Short mmCIF file of N, CA and C and ligand atoms in Angstrom, two decimals:
data_model
loop_
_atom_site.label_atom_id
_atom_site.label_comp_id
_atom_site.label_asym_id
_atom_site.label_seq_id
_atom_site.Cartn_x
_atom_site.Cartn_y
_atom_site.Cartn_z
N MET A 1 -18.45 36.18 -70.93
CA MET A 1 -17.68 37.28 -71.51
C MET A 1 -16.20 36.95 -71.47
N THR A 2 -15.50 37.18 -72.57
CA THR A 2 -14.05 37.02 -72.56
C THR A 2 -13.44 38.16 -71.75
N PRO A 3 -12.22 37.92 -71.25
CA PRO A 3 -11.57 39.00 -70.47
C PRO A 3 -11.45 40.29 -71.27
N LEU A 4 -11.14 40.18 -72.58
CA LEU A 4 -10.99 41.39 -73.38
C LEU A 4 -12.32 42.13 -73.45
N ARG A 5 -13.38 41.38 -73.67
CA ARG A 5 -14.69 42.02 -73.74
C ARG A 5 -15.04 42.69 -72.42
N ARG A 6 -14.68 42.00 -71.33
CA ARG A 6 -14.97 42.58 -70.02
C ARG A 6 -14.20 43.89 -69.84
N LEU A 7 -12.92 43.85 -70.25
CA LEU A 7 -12.10 45.06 -70.14
C LEU A 7 -12.69 46.18 -70.99
N LEU A 8 -13.12 45.80 -72.20
CA LEU A 8 -13.68 46.81 -73.10
C LEU A 8 -14.94 47.42 -72.50
N SER A 9 -15.76 46.59 -71.90
CA SER A 9 -17.00 47.15 -71.34
C SER A 9 -16.70 48.02 -70.14
N VAL A 10 -15.69 47.62 -69.35
CA VAL A 10 -15.30 48.48 -68.22
C VAL A 10 -14.80 49.82 -68.75
N ALA A 11 -13.97 49.75 -69.81
CA ALA A 11 -13.45 50.98 -70.39
C ALA A 11 -14.58 51.85 -70.92
N PHE A 12 -15.53 51.21 -71.58
CA PHE A 12 -16.67 51.95 -72.14
C PHE A 12 -17.45 52.64 -71.04
N ILE A 13 -17.73 51.90 -69.97
CA ILE A 13 -18.49 52.48 -68.86
C ILE A 13 -17.72 53.65 -68.25
N THR A 14 -16.40 53.49 -68.13
CA THR A 14 -15.57 54.56 -67.57
C THR A 14 -15.70 55.83 -68.41
N VAL A 15 -15.63 55.65 -69.74
CA VAL A 15 -15.71 56.81 -70.63
C VAL A 15 -17.09 57.45 -70.52
N VAL A 16 -18.13 56.63 -70.51
CA VAL A 16 -19.49 57.17 -70.41
C VAL A 16 -19.66 57.95 -69.11
N MET A 17 -19.12 57.38 -68.02
CA MET A 17 -19.23 58.06 -66.73
C MET A 17 -18.49 59.39 -66.74
N ALA A 18 -17.33 59.40 -67.41
CA ALA A 18 -16.55 60.64 -67.48
C ALA A 18 -17.32 61.70 -68.26
N ILE A 19 -17.89 61.29 -69.38
CA ILE A 19 -18.63 62.24 -70.22
C ILE A 19 -19.86 62.75 -69.47
N ASN A 20 -20.46 61.88 -68.69
CA ASN A 20 -21.65 62.28 -67.95
C ASN A 20 -21.31 62.89 -66.59
N GLY A 21 -20.04 63.22 -66.40
CA GLY A 21 -19.60 63.72 -65.10
C GLY A 21 -20.51 64.77 -64.51
N THR A 22 -20.91 65.74 -65.31
CA THR A 22 -21.74 66.82 -64.77
C THR A 22 -23.16 66.31 -64.54
N ALA A 23 -23.55 65.23 -65.22
CA ALA A 23 -24.90 64.71 -65.03
C ALA A 23 -25.01 63.88 -63.76
N MET A 24 -23.87 63.62 -63.11
CA MET A 24 -23.90 62.84 -61.89
C MET A 24 -24.30 63.70 -60.69
N ALA A 25 -24.94 64.82 -60.99
CA ALA A 25 -25.29 65.78 -59.94
C ALA A 25 -26.39 65.28 -59.03
N TRP A 26 -26.94 64.14 -59.30
CA TRP A 26 -28.05 63.65 -58.47
C TRP A 26 -27.65 63.46 -57.03
N ALA A 27 -26.34 63.28 -56.80
CA ALA A 27 -25.89 63.07 -55.41
C ALA A 27 -25.48 64.37 -54.75
N HIS A 28 -25.55 65.48 -55.46
CA HIS A 28 -25.01 66.74 -54.96
C HIS A 28 -26.12 67.64 -54.42
N ALA A 29 -25.65 68.75 -53.85
CA ALA A 29 -26.59 69.76 -53.38
C ALA A 29 -27.41 70.27 -54.57
N VAL A 30 -28.70 70.41 -54.36
CA VAL A 30 -29.61 70.92 -55.39
C VAL A 30 -30.25 72.19 -54.86
N ARG A 31 -30.29 73.21 -55.71
CA ARG A 31 -30.90 74.47 -55.28
C ARG A 31 -32.42 74.28 -55.17
N GLU A 32 -32.96 74.65 -54.04
CA GLU A 32 -34.40 74.48 -53.82
C GLU A 32 -35.15 75.80 -53.84
N ALA A 33 -34.47 76.88 -53.52
CA ALA A 33 -35.15 78.17 -53.50
C ALA A 33 -34.16 79.27 -53.84
N ALA A 34 -34.70 80.38 -54.32
CA ALA A 34 -33.87 81.54 -54.66
C ALA A 34 -34.61 82.79 -54.23
N ASP A 35 -33.86 83.75 -53.72
CA ASP A 35 -34.45 85.02 -53.31
C ASP A 35 -33.58 86.15 -53.84
N PRO A 36 -34.08 86.99 -54.74
CA PRO A 36 -35.43 87.00 -55.31
C PRO A 36 -35.71 85.76 -56.16
N ALA A 37 -36.99 85.45 -56.31
CA ALA A 37 -37.38 84.29 -57.10
C ALA A 37 -36.96 84.47 -58.55
N PRO A 38 -36.63 83.37 -59.23
CA PRO A 38 -36.26 83.45 -60.64
C PRO A 38 -37.34 84.15 -61.46
N ASP A 39 -36.91 85.08 -62.30
CA ASP A 39 -37.78 85.82 -63.22
C ASP A 39 -38.77 86.74 -62.51
N SER A 40 -38.56 86.97 -61.22
CA SER A 40 -39.46 87.89 -60.54
C SER A 40 -39.15 89.32 -60.97
N ALA A 41 -40.17 90.18 -60.91
CA ALA A 41 -40.03 91.59 -61.28
C ALA A 41 -40.09 92.43 -60.00
N LEU A 42 -39.05 93.23 -59.79
CA LEU A 42 -38.94 94.02 -58.57
C LEU A 42 -38.81 95.50 -58.93
N SER A 43 -39.39 96.36 -58.09
CA SER A 43 -39.21 97.79 -58.33
C SER A 43 -37.98 98.33 -57.61
N THR A 44 -37.57 97.62 -56.54
CA THR A 44 -36.29 97.95 -55.89
C THR A 44 -35.58 96.65 -55.57
N GLY A 45 -34.27 96.71 -55.51
CA GLY A 45 -33.50 95.50 -55.22
C GLY A 45 -33.49 95.20 -53.74
N PRO A 46 -33.31 93.93 -53.37
CA PRO A 46 -33.17 93.55 -51.97
C PRO A 46 -31.76 93.88 -51.47
N ALA A 47 -31.54 93.78 -50.17
CA ALA A 47 -30.21 94.04 -49.61
C ALA A 47 -29.24 92.91 -49.91
N ARG A 48 -29.80 91.68 -49.99
CA ARG A 48 -28.98 90.52 -50.31
C ARG A 48 -29.75 89.63 -51.27
N VAL A 49 -29.02 88.80 -51.99
CA VAL A 49 -29.66 87.74 -52.76
C VAL A 49 -29.17 86.42 -52.15
N SER A 50 -30.01 85.39 -52.19
CA SER A 50 -29.62 84.13 -51.58
C SER A 50 -30.19 82.95 -52.35
N ALA A 51 -29.52 81.83 -52.21
CA ALA A 51 -29.98 80.56 -52.78
C ALA A 51 -29.95 79.53 -51.67
N THR A 52 -31.01 78.75 -51.57
CA THR A 52 -31.12 77.72 -50.55
C THR A 52 -31.06 76.35 -51.20
N PHE A 53 -30.23 75.48 -50.64
CA PHE A 53 -30.03 74.15 -51.21
C PHE A 53 -30.67 73.08 -50.32
N ASN A 54 -30.70 71.86 -50.82
CA ASN A 54 -31.36 70.77 -50.10
C ASN A 54 -30.46 70.13 -49.05
N GLU A 55 -29.22 70.61 -48.96
CA GLU A 55 -28.30 70.05 -47.97
C GLU A 55 -27.29 71.10 -47.58
N GLN A 56 -26.57 70.82 -46.49
CA GLN A 56 -25.52 71.72 -46.02
C GLN A 56 -24.48 71.93 -47.11
N LEU A 57 -23.97 73.15 -47.18
CA LEU A 57 -22.89 73.45 -48.10
C LEU A 57 -21.59 73.56 -47.32
N GLN A 58 -20.49 73.32 -48.02
CA GLN A 58 -19.21 73.58 -47.36
C GLN A 58 -19.00 75.08 -47.34
N PRO A 59 -18.53 75.59 -46.19
CA PRO A 59 -18.45 77.05 -46.04
C PRO A 59 -17.34 77.71 -46.85
N THR A 60 -16.46 76.92 -47.43
CA THR A 60 -15.33 77.52 -48.15
C THR A 60 -15.55 77.52 -49.65
N PHE A 61 -14.85 78.40 -50.32
CA PHE A 61 -14.79 78.45 -51.78
C PHE A 61 -16.13 78.75 -52.45
N ALA A 62 -17.04 79.40 -51.74
CA ALA A 62 -18.29 79.77 -52.38
C ALA A 62 -18.08 81.03 -53.22
N ALA A 63 -18.75 81.08 -54.34
CA ALA A 63 -18.71 82.28 -55.19
C ALA A 63 -20.13 82.67 -55.54
N MET A 64 -20.42 83.96 -55.49
CA MET A 64 -21.75 84.42 -55.88
C MET A 64 -21.62 85.86 -56.37
N THR A 65 -22.11 86.11 -57.56
CA THR A 65 -22.06 87.46 -58.12
C THR A 65 -23.42 87.82 -58.70
N VAL A 66 -23.66 89.11 -58.77
CA VAL A 66 -24.86 89.61 -59.45
C VAL A 66 -24.39 90.56 -60.54
N VAL A 67 -24.74 90.23 -61.77
CA VAL A 67 -24.31 91.02 -62.92
C VAL A 67 -25.52 91.69 -63.53
N GLY A 68 -25.45 93.01 -63.66
CA GLY A 68 -26.59 93.78 -64.15
C GLY A 68 -26.69 93.80 -65.67
N PRO A 69 -27.74 94.43 -66.17
CA PRO A 69 -27.94 94.53 -67.62
C PRO A 69 -26.84 95.34 -68.29
N ASP A 70 -26.12 96.12 -67.49
CA ASP A 70 -25.01 96.92 -68.03
C ASP A 70 -23.69 96.14 -68.04
N GLY A 71 -23.71 94.88 -67.59
CA GLY A 71 -22.49 94.09 -67.55
C GLY A 71 -21.61 94.37 -66.35
N ASN A 72 -22.08 95.20 -65.45
CA ASN A 72 -21.30 95.50 -64.25
C ASN A 72 -21.72 94.62 -63.09
N LEU A 73 -20.82 94.54 -62.12
CA LEU A 73 -21.11 93.79 -60.88
C LEU A 73 -21.97 94.65 -59.96
N TRP A 74 -23.07 94.08 -59.50
CA TRP A 74 -23.93 94.79 -58.54
C TRP A 74 -23.94 94.08 -57.20
N SER A 75 -23.29 92.94 -57.11
CA SER A 75 -23.12 92.30 -55.80
C SER A 75 -22.02 93.05 -55.06
N ASP A 76 -22.03 92.90 -53.74
CA ASP A 76 -21.11 93.67 -52.91
C ASP A 76 -20.56 92.77 -51.81
N GLY A 77 -19.27 92.70 -51.70
CA GLY A 77 -18.66 91.91 -50.64
C GLY A 77 -18.52 90.45 -51.03
N THR A 78 -18.10 89.65 -50.05
CA THR A 78 -17.87 88.23 -50.31
C THR A 78 -19.11 87.42 -49.96
N PRO A 79 -19.34 86.32 -50.65
CA PRO A 79 -20.50 85.47 -50.36
C PRO A 79 -20.41 84.89 -48.96
N ARG A 80 -21.56 84.62 -48.40
CA ARG A 80 -21.62 84.03 -47.06
C ARG A 80 -22.39 82.72 -47.14
N VAL A 81 -21.83 81.68 -46.56
CA VAL A 81 -22.51 80.37 -46.50
C VAL A 81 -22.95 80.13 -45.07
N GLN A 82 -24.24 79.89 -44.89
CA GLN A 82 -24.76 79.54 -43.57
C GLN A 82 -25.63 78.30 -43.73
N GLY A 83 -25.11 77.17 -43.31
CA GLY A 83 -25.88 75.93 -43.45
C GLY A 83 -26.09 75.60 -44.91
N SER A 84 -27.34 75.64 -45.34
CA SER A 84 -27.67 75.29 -46.72
C SER A 84 -27.94 76.53 -47.57
N VAL A 85 -27.60 77.71 -47.04
CA VAL A 85 -27.90 78.96 -47.75
C VAL A 85 -26.60 79.69 -48.11
N VAL A 86 -26.52 80.13 -49.36
CA VAL A 86 -25.42 80.99 -49.76
C VAL A 86 -26.03 82.33 -50.16
N SER A 87 -25.40 83.42 -49.73
CA SER A 87 -25.95 84.74 -50.04
C SER A 87 -24.82 85.72 -50.27
N VAL A 88 -25.17 86.83 -50.91
CA VAL A 88 -24.19 87.90 -51.11
C VAL A 88 -24.94 89.23 -51.05
N GLY A 89 -24.25 90.24 -50.56
CA GLY A 89 -24.85 91.58 -50.47
C GLY A 89 -25.07 92.17 -51.86
N LEU A 90 -26.02 93.08 -51.92
CA LEU A 90 -26.37 93.71 -53.19
C LEU A 90 -26.29 95.22 -53.01
N ARG A 91 -25.66 95.91 -53.95
CA ARG A 91 -25.66 97.38 -53.93
C ARG A 91 -27.05 97.87 -54.25
N PRO A 92 -27.34 99.13 -53.91
CA PRO A 92 -28.56 99.73 -54.47
C PRO A 92 -28.47 99.63 -55.99
N LEU A 93 -29.53 99.17 -56.63
CA LEU A 93 -29.44 98.86 -58.05
C LEU A 93 -29.54 100.10 -58.92
N GLY A 94 -29.25 99.93 -60.21
CA GLY A 94 -29.22 101.03 -61.16
C GLY A 94 -30.20 100.85 -62.30
N PRO A 95 -29.70 100.52 -63.48
CA PRO A 95 -30.57 100.47 -64.66
C PRO A 95 -31.63 99.37 -64.57
N THR A 96 -32.75 99.60 -65.23
CA THR A 96 -33.78 98.56 -65.30
C THR A 96 -33.27 97.44 -66.20
N GLY A 97 -33.87 96.27 -66.02
CA GLY A 97 -33.50 95.13 -66.85
C GLY A 97 -33.19 93.91 -66.01
N SER A 98 -32.50 92.99 -66.63
CA SER A 98 -32.27 91.68 -66.03
C SER A 98 -30.95 91.64 -65.26
N TYR A 99 -31.03 91.20 -64.02
CA TYR A 99 -29.85 91.02 -63.18
C TYR A 99 -29.64 89.51 -62.99
N ALA A 100 -28.47 89.04 -63.36
CA ALA A 100 -28.17 87.60 -63.27
C ALA A 100 -27.40 87.30 -61.99
N VAL A 101 -27.88 86.33 -61.24
CA VAL A 101 -27.19 85.86 -60.04
C VAL A 101 -26.46 84.57 -60.42
N ASN A 102 -25.14 84.58 -60.30
CA ASN A 102 -24.34 83.40 -60.60
C ASN A 102 -23.74 82.86 -59.31
N TYR A 103 -23.75 81.55 -59.17
CA TYR A 103 -23.18 81.00 -57.95
C TYR A 103 -22.37 79.75 -58.24
N ARG A 104 -21.45 79.48 -57.32
CA ARG A 104 -20.71 78.22 -57.36
C ARG A 104 -20.47 77.83 -55.91
N VAL A 105 -20.96 76.69 -55.51
CA VAL A 105 -20.83 76.25 -54.13
C VAL A 105 -20.30 74.82 -54.11
N THR A 106 -19.84 74.39 -52.94
CA THR A 106 -19.33 73.04 -52.79
C THR A 106 -20.30 72.23 -51.93
N SER A 107 -20.75 71.11 -52.47
CA SER A 107 -21.67 70.22 -51.76
C SER A 107 -20.98 69.62 -50.55
N ALA A 108 -21.78 69.07 -49.66
CA ALA A 108 -21.23 68.38 -48.50
C ALA A 108 -20.31 67.24 -48.94
N ASP A 109 -20.61 66.62 -50.08
CA ASP A 109 -19.78 65.50 -50.56
C ASP A 109 -18.55 65.96 -51.34
N GLY A 110 -18.34 67.28 -51.38
CA GLY A 110 -17.13 67.79 -52.01
C GLY A 110 -17.29 68.17 -53.47
N HIS A 111 -18.43 67.88 -54.06
CA HIS A 111 -18.63 68.22 -55.46
C HIS A 111 -19.09 69.66 -55.62
N VAL A 112 -18.62 70.26 -56.70
CA VAL A 112 -18.93 71.66 -56.96
C VAL A 112 -20.23 71.75 -57.77
N VAL A 113 -21.09 72.63 -57.35
CA VAL A 113 -22.36 72.85 -58.03
C VAL A 113 -22.43 74.32 -58.41
N SER A 114 -22.74 74.59 -59.67
CA SER A 114 -22.87 75.99 -60.05
C SER A 114 -24.13 76.19 -60.86
N GLY A 115 -24.56 77.42 -60.93
CA GLY A 115 -25.76 77.73 -61.67
C GLY A 115 -26.04 79.20 -61.61
N SER A 116 -27.19 79.60 -62.14
CA SER A 116 -27.55 81.01 -62.12
C SER A 116 -29.05 81.15 -62.30
N TRP A 117 -29.54 82.30 -61.92
CA TRP A 117 -30.92 82.67 -62.24
C TRP A 117 -30.93 84.17 -62.35
N SER A 118 -32.03 84.73 -62.80
CA SER A 118 -32.06 86.18 -62.90
C SER A 118 -33.40 86.74 -62.46
N PHE A 119 -33.37 88.00 -62.11
CA PHE A 119 -34.60 88.72 -61.76
C PHE A 119 -34.59 90.03 -62.52
N ILE A 120 -35.74 90.68 -62.57
CA ILE A 120 -35.90 91.89 -63.39
C ILE A 120 -36.10 93.09 -62.49
N LEU A 121 -35.35 94.15 -62.74
CA LEU A 121 -35.61 95.42 -62.06
C LEU A 121 -36.48 96.27 -62.98
N THR A 122 -37.64 96.69 -62.46
CA THR A 122 -38.61 97.40 -63.32
C THR A 122 -38.52 98.91 -63.20
N ALA A 123 -37.90 99.41 -62.14
CA ALA A 123 -37.77 100.86 -61.97
C ALA A 123 -36.31 101.17 -61.71
N ALA A 124 -35.76 102.12 -62.48
CA ALA A 124 -34.34 102.43 -62.35
C ALA A 124 -34.03 102.94 -60.95
N GLY A 125 -32.91 102.46 -60.40
CA GLY A 125 -32.45 102.94 -59.10
C GLY A 125 -31.33 103.95 -59.29
N THR A 126 -30.84 104.47 -58.18
CA THR A 126 -29.81 105.50 -58.25
C THR A 126 -28.44 104.96 -57.83
N GLY A 127 -28.36 103.61 -57.69
CA GLY A 127 -27.11 103.02 -57.21
C GLY A 127 -26.00 103.12 -58.24
N ALA A 128 -24.78 102.99 -57.74
CA ALA A 128 -23.61 102.98 -58.62
C ALA A 128 -23.05 101.56 -58.66
N PRO A 129 -22.67 101.09 -59.85
CA PRO A 129 -22.20 99.70 -59.97
C PRO A 129 -20.80 99.52 -59.42
N GLY A 130 -20.45 98.28 -59.20
CA GLY A 130 -19.07 97.91 -58.91
C GLY A 130 -18.32 97.81 -60.22
N PRO A 131 -17.20 97.10 -60.22
CA PRO A 131 -16.40 96.97 -61.44
C PRO A 131 -17.13 96.17 -62.51
N SER A 132 -16.63 96.28 -63.71
CA SER A 132 -17.13 95.46 -64.80
C SER A 132 -17.01 94.00 -64.41
N ALA A 133 -18.03 93.23 -64.71
CA ALA A 133 -18.09 91.86 -64.21
C ALA A 133 -17.02 90.99 -64.85
N ALA A 134 -16.42 90.13 -64.02
CA ALA A 134 -15.53 89.10 -64.54
C ALA A 134 -16.39 88.07 -65.26
N PRO A 135 -15.78 87.22 -66.07
CA PRO A 135 -16.56 86.15 -66.69
C PRO A 135 -17.32 85.37 -65.61
N PRO A 136 -18.51 84.89 -65.93
CA PRO A 136 -19.31 84.21 -64.91
C PRO A 136 -18.59 83.01 -64.33
N VAL A 137 -18.88 82.73 -63.07
CA VAL A 137 -18.26 81.57 -62.43
C VAL A 137 -18.61 80.33 -63.23
N SER A 138 -17.63 79.49 -63.47
CA SER A 138 -17.89 78.31 -64.29
C SER A 138 -17.84 77.06 -63.44
N ASP A 139 -18.42 76.04 -63.96
CA ASP A 139 -18.45 74.74 -63.27
C ASP A 139 -17.11 74.06 -63.47
N ARG A 140 -16.30 74.07 -62.41
CA ARG A 140 -15.00 73.42 -62.54
C ARG A 140 -15.12 71.98 -62.09
N GLY A 141 -15.70 71.17 -62.95
CA GLY A 141 -15.84 69.75 -62.65
C GLY A 141 -14.51 69.05 -62.88
N LEU A 142 -14.51 67.74 -62.70
CA LEU A 142 -13.31 66.97 -62.97
C LEU A 142 -13.02 67.02 -64.45
N PRO A 143 -11.75 67.18 -64.82
CA PRO A 143 -11.41 67.10 -66.24
C PRO A 143 -11.70 65.70 -66.76
N VAL A 144 -12.07 65.60 -68.03
CA VAL A 144 -12.44 64.32 -68.62
C VAL A 144 -11.22 63.53 -69.05
N TRP A 145 -10.14 64.22 -69.46
CA TRP A 145 -9.05 63.51 -70.12
C TRP A 145 -8.40 62.40 -69.29
N PRO A 146 -8.27 62.53 -67.95
CA PRO A 146 -7.65 61.40 -67.23
C PRO A 146 -8.48 60.12 -67.35
N PHE A 147 -9.79 60.27 -67.38
CA PHE A 147 -10.67 59.10 -67.53
C PHE A 147 -10.49 58.48 -68.91
N VAL A 148 -10.44 59.33 -69.93
CA VAL A 148 -10.29 58.84 -71.29
C VAL A 148 -8.93 58.15 -71.44
N ALA A 149 -7.89 58.79 -70.89
CA ALA A 149 -6.55 58.20 -70.96
C ALA A 149 -6.53 56.86 -70.23
N GLY A 150 -7.18 56.81 -69.07
CA GLY A 150 -7.24 55.58 -68.29
C GLY A 150 -7.96 54.49 -69.06
N ALA A 151 -9.05 54.85 -69.72
CA ALA A 151 -9.82 53.88 -70.49
C ALA A 151 -8.99 53.36 -71.66
N ALA A 152 -8.26 54.27 -72.31
CA ALA A 152 -7.41 53.87 -73.44
C ALA A 152 -6.33 52.90 -72.96
N ALA A 153 -5.74 53.18 -71.79
CA ALA A 153 -4.71 52.31 -71.23
C ALA A 153 -5.30 50.93 -70.93
N LEU A 154 -6.51 50.90 -70.41
CA LEU A 154 -7.18 49.63 -70.11
C LEU A 154 -7.39 48.82 -71.38
N ILE A 155 -7.83 49.51 -72.42
CA ILE A 155 -8.09 48.83 -73.69
C ILE A 155 -6.78 48.25 -74.23
N ALA A 156 -5.72 49.07 -74.20
CA ALA A 156 -4.41 48.63 -74.70
C ALA A 156 -3.92 47.43 -73.90
N ALA A 157 -4.03 47.52 -72.57
CA ALA A 157 -3.58 46.43 -71.71
C ALA A 157 -4.36 45.16 -72.01
N GLY A 158 -5.67 45.34 -72.22
CA GLY A 158 -6.52 44.20 -72.51
C GLY A 158 -6.13 43.54 -73.83
N ALA A 159 -5.83 44.37 -74.82
CA ALA A 159 -5.47 43.86 -76.15
C ALA A 159 -4.15 43.09 -76.06
N VAL A 160 -3.18 43.66 -75.34
CA VAL A 160 -1.88 43.01 -75.19
C VAL A 160 -2.06 41.67 -74.47
N TRP A 161 -2.83 41.71 -73.43
CA TRP A 161 -3.05 40.51 -72.63
C TRP A 161 -3.72 39.41 -73.46
N ALA A 162 -4.71 39.81 -74.24
CA ALA A 162 -5.43 38.84 -75.08
C ALA A 162 -4.48 38.24 -76.12
N GLN A 163 -3.60 39.09 -76.67
CA GLN A 163 -2.63 38.67 -77.67
C GLN A 163 -1.67 37.63 -77.06
N ARG A 164 -1.18 37.96 -75.85
CA ARG A 164 -0.23 37.07 -75.17
C ARG A 164 -0.87 35.68 -74.95
N ARG A 165 -2.13 35.70 -74.55
CA ARG A 165 -2.84 34.46 -74.24
C ARG A 165 -2.96 33.59 -75.49
N ARG A 166 -3.24 34.30 -76.61
CA ARG A 166 -3.47 33.60 -77.83
C ARG A 166 -2.14 32.97 -78.31
N GLY A 167 -1.04 33.72 -78.12
CA GLY A 167 0.24 33.30 -78.66
C GLY A 167 0.99 32.30 -77.84
CU1 CU B 1 -21.62 64.81 -55.30
#
């Protein structure tokens, strides 16, 4: 391989890795269980909802919300991380329908993992909701542009270098 080709392939791999950033989750915490179970049908809500992961979570910066079919927040208080489990309190529930549990936690390796699941309330409760839900927690992965910029710089440097050699 010529040096330019080598540089180009390094740049290409860098870009591919950046684009696949979220797919590199194989090294991160993976959710193994959820309570209530995904798509389960309940006649009354539990006191808390929780998600269990395959490894310890970092206790800071966890987010977990429960958003009801009315678009309101039905989770109560701040999320709690204990070992590999993140949980949040739940108000007495209200309207029947689908309640979405959204979470964002930090893996032991420092990577952020987010996701959601939902369960169904089959009998209306008498609870009162919290405030209207904020937009769901999003996966704040690494931005892609520094990788792309870095790859572009590598390509440019490689081209200049190849030119100098030739001349
Ligand atoms: Cu990771």
